[in-house]
Tab-separated table of N, CA and C in Angstrom:
chain	number	residue	atom	x	y	z
V	1	MET	N	95.426	122.515	93.644
V	1	MET	CA	94.062	122.074	93.789
V	1	MET	C	94.020	120.543	93.684
V	2	TRP	N	93.200	119.928	94.534
V	2	TRP	CA	93.057	118.472	94.559
V	2	TRP	C	91.915	118.025	93.654
V	3	TYR	N	92.120	116.865	93.019
V	3	TYR	CA	91.102	116.272	92.159
V	3	TYR	C	91.013	114.778	92.432
V	4	LEU	N	89.818	114.238	92.292
V	4	LEU	CA	89.585	112.796	92.349
V	4	LEU	C	88.682	112.466	91.168
V	5	LYS	N	89.231	111.711	90.206
V	5	LYS	CA	88.489	111.430	88.981
V	5	LYS	C	88.724	109.996	88.533
V	6	ASN	N	87.690	109.427	87.899
V	6	ASN	CA	87.934	108.151	87.228
V	6	ASN	C	88.529	108.469	85.858
V	7	PHE	N	88.983	107.430	85.162
V	7	PHE	CA	89.713	107.649	83.914
V	7	PHE	C	88.886	108.421	82.888
V	8	ASP	N	87.607	108.082	82.775
V	8	ASP	CA	86.758	108.737	81.780
V	8	ASP	C	86.518	110.213	82.081
V	9	GLU	N	86.679	110.610	83.322
V	9	GLU	CA	86.486	112.015	83.704
V	9	GLU	C	87.730	112.869	83.477
V	10	LEU	N	88.872	112.238	83.314
V	10	LEU	CA	90.115	112.987	83.119
V	10	LEU	C	90.123	113.670	81.755
V	11	SER	N	90.571	114.920	81.736
V	11	SER	CA	90.750	115.600	80.449
V	11	SER	C	92.009	115.055	79.775
V	12	LYS	N	92.144	115.316	78.497
V	12	LYS	CA	93.354	114.891	77.782
V	12	LYS	C	94.593	115.495	78.429
V	13	LYS	N	94.512	116.761	78.796
V	13	LYS	CA	95.649	117.432	79.439
V	13	LYS	C	95.991	116.760	80.768
V	14	GLU	N	94.981	116.411	81.560
V	14	GLU	CA	95.236	115.747	82.844
V	14	GLU	C	95.893	114.387	82.654
V	15	VAL	N	95.430	113.622	81.669
V	15	VAL	CA	96.038	112.313	81.403
V	15	VAL	C	97.513	112.498	81.062
V	16	ILE	N	97.803	113.437	80.184
V	16	ILE	CA	99.196	113.682	79.797
V	16	ILE	C	100.018	114.115	80.999
V	17	GLU	N	99.497	115.025	81.812
V	17	GLU	CA	100.241	115.509	82.983
V	17	GLU	C	100.470	114.392	84.000
V	18	ILE	N	99.485	113.538	84.199
V	18	ILE	CA	99.644	112.399	85.116
V	18	ILE	C	100.728	111.470	84.600
V	19	TYR	N	100.664	111.124	83.324
V	19	TYR	CA	101.672	110.215	82.768
V	19	TYR	C	103.058	110.848	82.779
V	20	LYS	N	103.152	112.138	82.508
V	20	LYS	CA	104.455	112.811	82.584
V	20	LYS	C	105.027	112.715	83.995
V	21	ALA	N	104.198	112.955	84.993
V	21	ALA	CA	104.661	112.905	86.387
V	21	ALA	C	105.091	111.494	86.771
V	22	ARG	N	104.310	110.506	86.402
V	22	ARG	CA	104.657	109.121	86.734
V	22	ARG	C	105.922	108.674	86.015
V	23	ILE	N	106.042	109.010	84.746
V	23	ILE	CA	107.245	108.638	83.994
V	23	ILE	C	108.467	109.340	84.559
V	24	GLN	N	108.335	110.607	84.925
V	24	GLN	CA	109.461	111.334	85.518
V	24	GLN	C	109.939	110.645	86.795
V	25	THR	N	109.018	110.237	87.636
V	25	THR	CA	109.390	109.610	88.906
V	25	THR	C	109.918	108.198	88.711
V	26	PHE	N	109.152	107.365	88.050
V	26	PHE	CA	109.497	105.942	88.011
V	26	PHE	C	110.494	105.574	86.914
V	27	ILE	N	110.418	106.191	85.761
V	27	ILE	CA	111.290	105.824	84.646
V	27	ILE	C	112.566	106.664	84.643
V	28	VAL	N	112.432	107.980	84.774
V	28	VAL	CA	113.597	108.864	84.704
V	28	VAL	C	114.371	108.863	86.021
V	29	GLU	N	113.732	109.262	87.130
V	29	GLU	CA	114.443	109.361	88.411
V	29	GLU	C	114.929	108.005	88.913
V	30	GLN	N	114.042	107.024	88.932
V	30	GLN	CA	114.397	105.719	89.495
V	30	GLN	C	115.013	104.784	88.458
V	31	GLN	N	115.058	105.220	87.228
V	31	GLN	CA	115.685	104.472	86.132
V	31	GLN	C	115.141	103.049	86.015
V	32	LEU	N	113.835	102.924	86.166
V	32	LEU	CA	113.190	101.623	86.025
V	32	LEU	C	112.810	101.406	84.566
V	33	ASN	N	112.896	100.181	84.142
V	33	ASN	CA	112.601	99.843	82.756
V	33	ASN	C	111.385	98.918	82.728
V	34	TYR	N	110.211	99.525	82.633
V	34	TYR	CA	108.977	98.744	82.598
V	34	TYR	C	107.875	99.558	81.942
V	35	GLN	N	106.778	98.899	81.623
V	35	GLN	CA	105.633	99.557	81.004
V	35	GLN	C	104.852	100.286	82.097
V	36	GLU	N	105.042	101.569	82.220
V	36	GLU	CA	104.454	102.351	83.308
V	36	GLU	C	102.934	102.475	83.177
V	37	ILE	N	102.449	102.614	81.984
V	37	ILE	CA	101.016	102.773	81.748
V	37	ILE	C	100.407	101.381	81.589
V	38	ASP	N	99.327	101.114	82.323
V	38	ASP	CA	98.729	99.780	82.251
V	38	ASP	C	97.203	99.855	82.255
V	39	GLU	N	96.590	98.704	82.164
V	39	GLU	CA	95.129	98.619	82.082
V	39	GLU	C	94.437	99.041	83.379
V	40	ILE	N	95.142	98.981	84.491
V	40	ILE	CA	94.529	99.381	85.765
V	40	ILE	C	94.100	100.838	85.718
V	41	ASP	N	94.832	101.673	84.978
V	41	ASP	CA	94.478	103.088	84.879
V	41	ASP	C	93.029	103.288	84.444
V	42	LYS	N	92.531	102.417	83.586
V	42	LYS	CA	91.169	102.572	83.052
V	42	LYS	C	90.093	102.348	84.105
V	43	ARG	N	90.393	101.562	85.138
V	43	ARG	CA	89.374	101.271	86.154
V	43	ARG	C	89.698	101.901	87.510
V	44	ALA	N	90.805	102.597	87.582
V	44	ALA	CA	91.227	103.216	88.845
V	44	ALA	C	90.612	104.604	89.012
V	45	TRP	N	90.614	105.035	90.265
V	45	TRP	CA	90.335	106.431	90.592
V	45	TRP	C	91.679	107.116	90.741
V	46	HIS	N	91.792	108.310	90.203
V	46	HIS	CA	93.051	109.041	90.180
V	46	HIS	C	92.918	110.256	91.102
V	47	LEU	N	93.721	110.259	92.153
V	47	LEU	CA	93.732	111.351	93.126
V	47	LEU	C	95.002	112.144	92.885
V	48	PHE	N	94.855	113.440	92.631
V	48	PHE	CA	96.045	114.227	92.309
V	48	PHE	C	95.869	115.695	92.662
V	49	GLU	N	97.008	116.340	92.811
V	49	GLU	CA	97.060	117.777	93.064
V	49	GLU	C	97.849	118.414	91.935
V	50	THR	N	97.403	119.589	91.511
V	50	THR	CA	98.118	120.317	90.466
V	50	THR	C	98.560	121.680	90.980
V	51	ASP	N	99.563	122.231	90.310
V	51	ASP	CA	99.946	123.604	90.610
V	51	ASP	C	99.068	124.543	89.780
V	52	GLU	N	99.357	125.826	89.830
V	52	GLU	CA	98.520	126.811	89.139
V	52	GLU	C	98.553	126.671	87.617
V	53	ASN	N	99.556	125.955	87.086
V	53	ASN	CA	99.665	125.750	85.638
V	53	ASN	C	99.113	124.402	85.181
V	54	GLY	N	98.573	123.624	86.107
V	54	GLY	CA	98.029	122.326	85.754
V	54	GLY	C	99.024	121.185	85.812
V	55	LYS	N	100.242	121.463	86.252
V	55	LYS	CA	101.247	120.402	86.390
V	55	LYS	C	100.891	119.535	87.594
V	56	VAL	N	100.921	118.220	87.419
V	56	VAL	CA	100.635	117.301	88.520
V	56	VAL	C	101.825	117.295	89.471
V	57	ILE	N	101.571	117.623	90.744
V	57	ILE	CA	102.656	117.677	91.729
V	57	ILE	C	102.548	116.571	92.781
V	58	ALA	N	101.399	115.924	92.862
V	58	ALA	CA	101.213	114.770	93.754
V	58	ALA	C	100.134	113.897	93.118
V	59	TYR	N	100.315	112.575	93.225
V	59	TYR	CA	99.405	111.676	92.520
V	59	TYR	C	99.430	110.290	93.155
V	60	LEU	N	98.293	109.627	93.075
V	60	LEU	CA	98.198	108.189	93.322
V	60	LEU	C	96.926	107.690	92.670
V	61	ARG	N	96.834	106.375	92.582
V	61	ARG	CA	95.612	105.779	92.057
V	61	ARG	C	95.066	104.785	93.070
V	62	ILE	N	93.749	104.659	93.064
V	62	ILE	CA	93.029	103.766	93.969
V	62	ILE	C	92.226	102.801	93.104
V	63	PHE	N	92.322	101.520	93.417
V	63	PHE	CA	91.551	100.538	92.660
V	63	PHE	C	91.237	99.346	93.545
V	64	GLN	N	90.220	98.619	93.140
V	64	GLN	CA	89.784	97.459	93.911
V	64	GLN	C	90.187	96.179	93.197
V	65	GLU	N	90.661	95.221	93.989
V	65	GLU	CA	90.951	93.871	93.518
V	65	GLU	C	90.141	92.916	94.392
V	66	VAL	N	90.174	91.651	94.088
V	66	VAL	CA	89.435	90.648	94.855
V	66	VAL	C	89.844	90.668	96.326
V	67	ASP	N	91.123	90.931	96.586
V	67	ASP	CA	91.634	90.885	97.957
V	67	ASP	C	91.482	92.191	98.727
V	68	GLY	N	90.931	93.233	98.113
V	68	GLY	CA	90.716	94.481	98.823
V	68	GLY	C	91.029	95.704	97.984
V	69	ALA	N	91.109	96.844	98.665
V	69	ALA	CA	91.420	98.115	98.016
V	69	ALA	C	92.933	98.275	97.924
V	70	HIS	N	93.378	98.842	96.820
V	70	HIS	CA	94.806	99.053	96.604
V	70	HIS	C	95.084	100.521	96.312
V	71	ILE	N	96.186	100.998	96.853
V	71	ILE	CA	96.695	102.329	96.560
V	71	ILE	C	98.025	102.118	95.852
V	72	GLY	N	98.205	102.797	94.728
V	72	GLY	CA	99.440	102.591	93.981
V	72	GLY	C	99.895	103.819	93.232
V	73	ARG	N	101.093	103.688	92.653
V	73	ARG	CA	101.724	104.734	91.843
V	73	ARG	C	101.797	106.061	92.611
V	74	VAL	N	102.152	105.990	93.867
V	74	VAL	CA	102.202	107.172	94.733
V	74	VAL	C	103.436	107.997	94.377
V	75	ILE	N	103.214	109.245	94.012
V	75	ILE	CA	104.339	110.116	93.671
V	75	ILE	C	104.104	111.536	94.173
V	76	VAL	N	105.201	112.209	94.452
V	76	VAL	CA	105.210	113.646	94.699
V	76	VAL	C	106.347	114.206	93.855
V	77	ASP	N	106.067	115.255	93.109
V	77	ASP	CA	107.082	115.893	92.279
V	77	ASP	C	108.284	116.271	93.146
V	78	GLU	N	109.460	116.088	92.589
V	78	GLU	CA	110.704	116.307	93.334
V	78	GLU	C	110.765	117.687	93.994
V	79	ALA	N	110.275	118.710	93.330
V	79	ALA	CA	110.321	120.072	93.869
V	79	ALA	C	109.384	120.278	95.054
V	80	TYR	N	108.452	119.344	95.277
V	80	TYR	CA	107.451	119.493	96.336
V	80	TYR	C	107.608	118.473	97.458
V	81	ARG	N	108.675	117.702	97.432
V	81	ARG	CA	108.884	116.687	98.468
V	81	ARG	C	109.305	117.340	99.782
V	82	ARG	N	109.081	116.618	100.870
V	82	ARG	CA	109.420	117.072	102.229
V	82	ARG	C	108.606	118.296	102.648
V	83	GLN	N	107.404	118.415	102.085
V	83	GLN	CA	106.507	119.516	102.433
V	83	GLN	C	105.164	119.003	102.948
V	84	GLY	N	105.079	117.695	103.200
V	84	GLY	CA	103.849	117.113	103.720
V	84	GLY	C	102.845	116.694	102.665
V	85	LYS	N	103.180	116.871	101.399
V	85	LYS	CA	102.231	116.532	100.337
V	85	LYS	C	101.980	115.031	100.245
V	86	GLY	N	103.030	114.223	100.418
V	86	GLY	CA	102.861	112.771	100.374
V	86	GLY	C	101.960	112.279	101.495
V	87	THR	N	102.157	112.826	102.676
V	87	THR	CA	101.320	112.453	103.818
V	87	THR	C	99.871	112.864	103.579
V	88	ALA	N	99.666	114.097	103.131
V	88	ALA	CA	98.304	114.574	102.862
V	88	ALA	C	97.633	113.731	101.780
V	89	LEU	N	98.373	113.392	100.746
V	89	LEU	CA	97.855	112.568	99.655
V	89	LEU	C	97.428	111.201	100.165
V	90	MET	N	98.300	110.552	100.926
V	90	MET	CA	97.989	109.222	101.447
V	90	MET	C	96.846	109.259	102.454
V	91	GLU	N	96.813	110.253	103.320
V	91	GLU	CA	95.720	110.351	104.293
V	91	GLU	C	94.377	110.485	103.579
V	92	ARG	N	94.368	111.273	102.525
V	92	ARG	CA	93.125	111.438	101.762
V	92	ARG	C	92.731	110.127	101.084
V	93	ALA	N	93.712	109.419	100.527
V	93	ALA	CA	93.435	108.134	99.870
V	93	ALA	C	92.906	107.109	100.867
V	94	ILE	N	93.484	107.080	102.054
V	94	ILE	CA	93.023	106.144	103.087
V	94	ILE	C	91.570	106.449	103.460
V	95	GLU	N	91.251	107.733	103.637
V	95	GLU	CA	89.871	108.120	103.949
V	95	GLU	C	88.911	107.660	102.853
V	96	ILE	N	89.294	107.851	101.604
V	96	ILE	CA	88.450	107.438	100.479
V	96	ILE	C	88.244	105.927	100.508
V	97	CYS	N	89.323	105.186	100.681
V	97	CYS	CA	89.225	103.715	100.715
V	97	CYS	C	88.345	103.244	101.867
V	98	GLN	N	88.494	103.859	103.035
V	98	GLN	CA	87.686	103.450	104.186
V	98	GLN	C	86.208	103.757	103.966
V	99	GLU	N	85.920	104.816	103.229
V	99	GLU	CA	84.530	105.173	102.940
V	99	GLU	C	83.938	104.283	101.843
V	100	TRP	N	84.685	104.039	100.788
V	100	TRP	CA	84.171	103.302	99.633
V	100	TRP	C	84.256	101.794	99.792
V	101	TYR	N	85.300	101.326	100.431
V	101	TYR	CA	85.564	99.885	100.519
V	101	TYR	C	85.491	99.434	101.977
V	102	VAL	N	84.353	99.656	102.585
V	102	VAL	CA	84.125	99.367	104.000
V	102	VAL	C	84.449	97.903	104.290
V	103	ASP	N	85.160	97.684	105.380
V	103	ASP	CA	85.518	96.339	105.851
V	103	ASP	C	86.432	95.571	104.897
V	104	GLN	N	87.045	96.246	103.951
V	104	GLN	CA	88.013	95.588	103.076
V	104	GLN	C	89.415	96.068	103.452
V	105	PRO	N	90.402	95.189	103.353
V	105	PRO	CA	91.762	95.630	103.646
V	105	PRO	C	92.237	96.659	102.621
V	106	ILE	N	93.106	97.547	103.071
V	106	ILE	CA	93.721	98.550	102.199
V	106	ILE	C	95.190	98.176	102.081
V	107	MET	N	95.644	97.974	100.849
V	107	MET	CA	96.984	97.443	100.622
V	107	MET	C	97.793	98.309	99.673
V	108	ILE	N	99.109	98.190	99.813
V	108	ILE	CA	100.038	98.836	98.894
V	108	ILE	C	101.199	97.889	98.622
V	109	HIS	N	101.775	98.020	97.438
V	109	HIS	CA	103.040	97.365	97.100
V	109	HIS	C	104.082	98.472	97.227
V	110	ALA	N	104.741	98.544	98.371
V	110	ALA	CA	105.611	99.672	98.691
V	110	ALA	C	107.064	99.389	98.349
V	111	GLN	N	107.738	100.398	97.838
V	111	GLN	CA	109.183	100.296	97.692
V	111	GLN	C	109.763	100.288	99.104
V	112	THR	N	110.707	99.384	99.357
V	112	THR	CA	111.166	99.162	100.729
V	112	THR	C	111.788	100.399	101.367
V	113	TYR	N	112.389	101.276	100.587
V	113	TYR	CA	113.001	102.461	101.194
V	113	TYR	C	111.954	103.409	101.783
V	114	LEU	N	110.687	103.198	101.442
V	114	LEU	CA	109.605	104.030	101.975
V	114	LEU	C	108.844	103.364	103.122
V	115	GLN	N	109.381	102.289	103.651
V	115	GLN	CA	108.697	101.536	104.707
V	115	GLN	C	108.311	102.425	105.889
V	116	GLN	N	109.243	103.221	106.397
V	116	GLN	CA	108.937	104.065	107.570
V	116	GLN	C	107.843	105.084	107.267
V	117	PHE	N	107.864	105.639	106.065
V	117	PHE	CA	106.821	106.592	105.677
V	117	PHE	C	105.445	105.932	105.759
V	118	TYR	N	105.307	104.755	105.153
V	118	TYR	CA	104.013	104.069	105.159
V	118	TYR	C	103.636	103.578	106.557
V	119	GLU	N	104.616	103.153	107.344
V	119	GLU	CA	104.320	102.763	108.730
V	119	GLU	C	103.795	103.948	109.525
V	120	SER	N	104.289	105.146	109.245
V	120	SER	CA	103.813	106.338	109.961
V	120	SER	C	102.344	106.629	109.665
V	121	LEU	N	101.841	106.063	108.579
V	121	LEU	CA	100.438	106.236	108.197
V	121	LEU	C	99.556	105.089	108.678
V	122	GLY	N	100.168	104.100	109.342
V	122	GLY	CA	99.396	102.991	109.887
V	122	GLY	C	99.514	101.685	109.130
V	123	PHE	N	100.355	101.633	108.115
V	123	PHE	CA	100.545	100.384	107.374
V	123	PHE	C	101.561	99.506	108.089
V	124	GLU	N	101.415	98.196	107.912
V	124	GLU	CA	102.400	97.257	108.436
V	124	GLU	C	102.791	96.282	107.332
V	125	VAL	N	104.010	95.806	107.418
V	125	VAL	CA	104.547	94.882	106.419
V	125	VAL	C	103.855	93.540	106.556
V	126	TRP	N	103.472	92.931	105.433
V	126	TRP	CA	102.886	91.593	105.486
V	126	TRP	C	103.463	90.663	104.421
V	127	SER	N	104.654	90.996	103.929
V	127	SER	CA	105.350	90.077	103.021
V	127	SER	C	106.851	90.257	103.190
V	128	GLN	N	107.581	89.298	102.708
V	128	GLN	CA	109.024	89.439	102.620
V	128	GLN	C	109.330	90.384	101.452
V	129	PRO	N	110.477	91.058	101.493
V	129	PRO	CA	110.852	91.894	100.347
V	129	PRO	C	110.969	91.052	99.074
V	130	TYR	N	110.622	91.656	97.959
V	130	TYR	CA	110.712	90.992	96.659
V	130	TYR	C	111.057	92.028	95.593
V	131	GLN	N	111.593	91.561	94.502
V	131	GLN	CA	111.935	92.433	93.383
V	131	GLN	C	110.721	92.615	92.478
V	132	LEU	N	110.442	93.849	92.140
V	132	LEU	CA	109.376	94.169	91.202
V	132	LEU	C	109.918	95.260	90.293
V	133	VAL	N	109.952	95.011	89.034
V	133	VAL	CA	110.486	95.920	88.015
V	133	VAL	C	111.864	96.482	88.378
V	134	GLY	N	112.673	95.653	89.012
V	134	GLY	CA	114.049	96.047	89.280
V	134	GLY	C	114.285	96.817	90.563
V	135	ILE	N	113.288	96.924	91.415
V	135	ILE	CA	113.461	97.628	92.691
V	135	ILE	C	112.777	96.812	93.786
V	136	GLU	N	113.361	96.831	94.969
V	136	GLU	CA	112.833	96.025	96.066
V	136	GLU	C	111.535	96.619	96.611
V	137	HIS	N	110.535	95.764	96.723
V	137	HIS	CA	109.213	96.123	97.240
V	137	HIS	C	108.840	95.207	98.395
V	138	MET	N	107.786	95.579	99.087
V	138	MET	CA	107.150	94.722	100.083
V	138	MET	C	105.666	95.047	100.081
V	139	ASP	N	104.867	94.056	100.407
V	139	ASP	CA	103.436	94.285	100.533
V	139	ASP	C	103.159	94.811	101.932
V	140	MET	N	102.296	95.820	101.999
V	140	MET	CA	101.917	96.402	103.280
V	140	MET	C	100.400	96.504	103.325
V	141	ILE	N	99.869	96.425	104.541
V	141	ILE	CA	98.426	96.485	104.745
V	141	ILE	C	98.142	97.465	105.878
V	142	LEU	N	97.049	98.208	105.758
V	142	LEU	CA	96.683	99.165	106.801
V	142	LEU	C	96.178	98.413	108.014
V	143	LYS	N	96.736	98.708	109.183
V	143	LYS	CA	96.324	98.023	110.415
V	143	LYS	C	94.921	98.454	110.818
């Protein structure tokens, strides 16, 4: 089941499940050493899908900055990858951003190995690659 909630609407269980999923992907799988939980979570919208037990299997957050709408922390649980969940998640996020943030650019800080995935959704690269928390990223913007 899909959910879209701001931080105050999330239940305690949902917050824990979201953080578990993000930590599993970014800290455990990718072996990144950084503070995964940040202040943006408090002002972001959290779009996620859960399985029948409430486990978060796909997630991202949407937030606004001065330069436009941002989509970040995009994850799909390892057991659910290559099933179209990432595409469905991103398509839904793009629709939300286009509805809420009319005429504002939609941006992501993408890990470079996912460039083709994001390009397939209409994003284009608009920065040189750079290191962020120990992994190569690039800024991308929706065309």
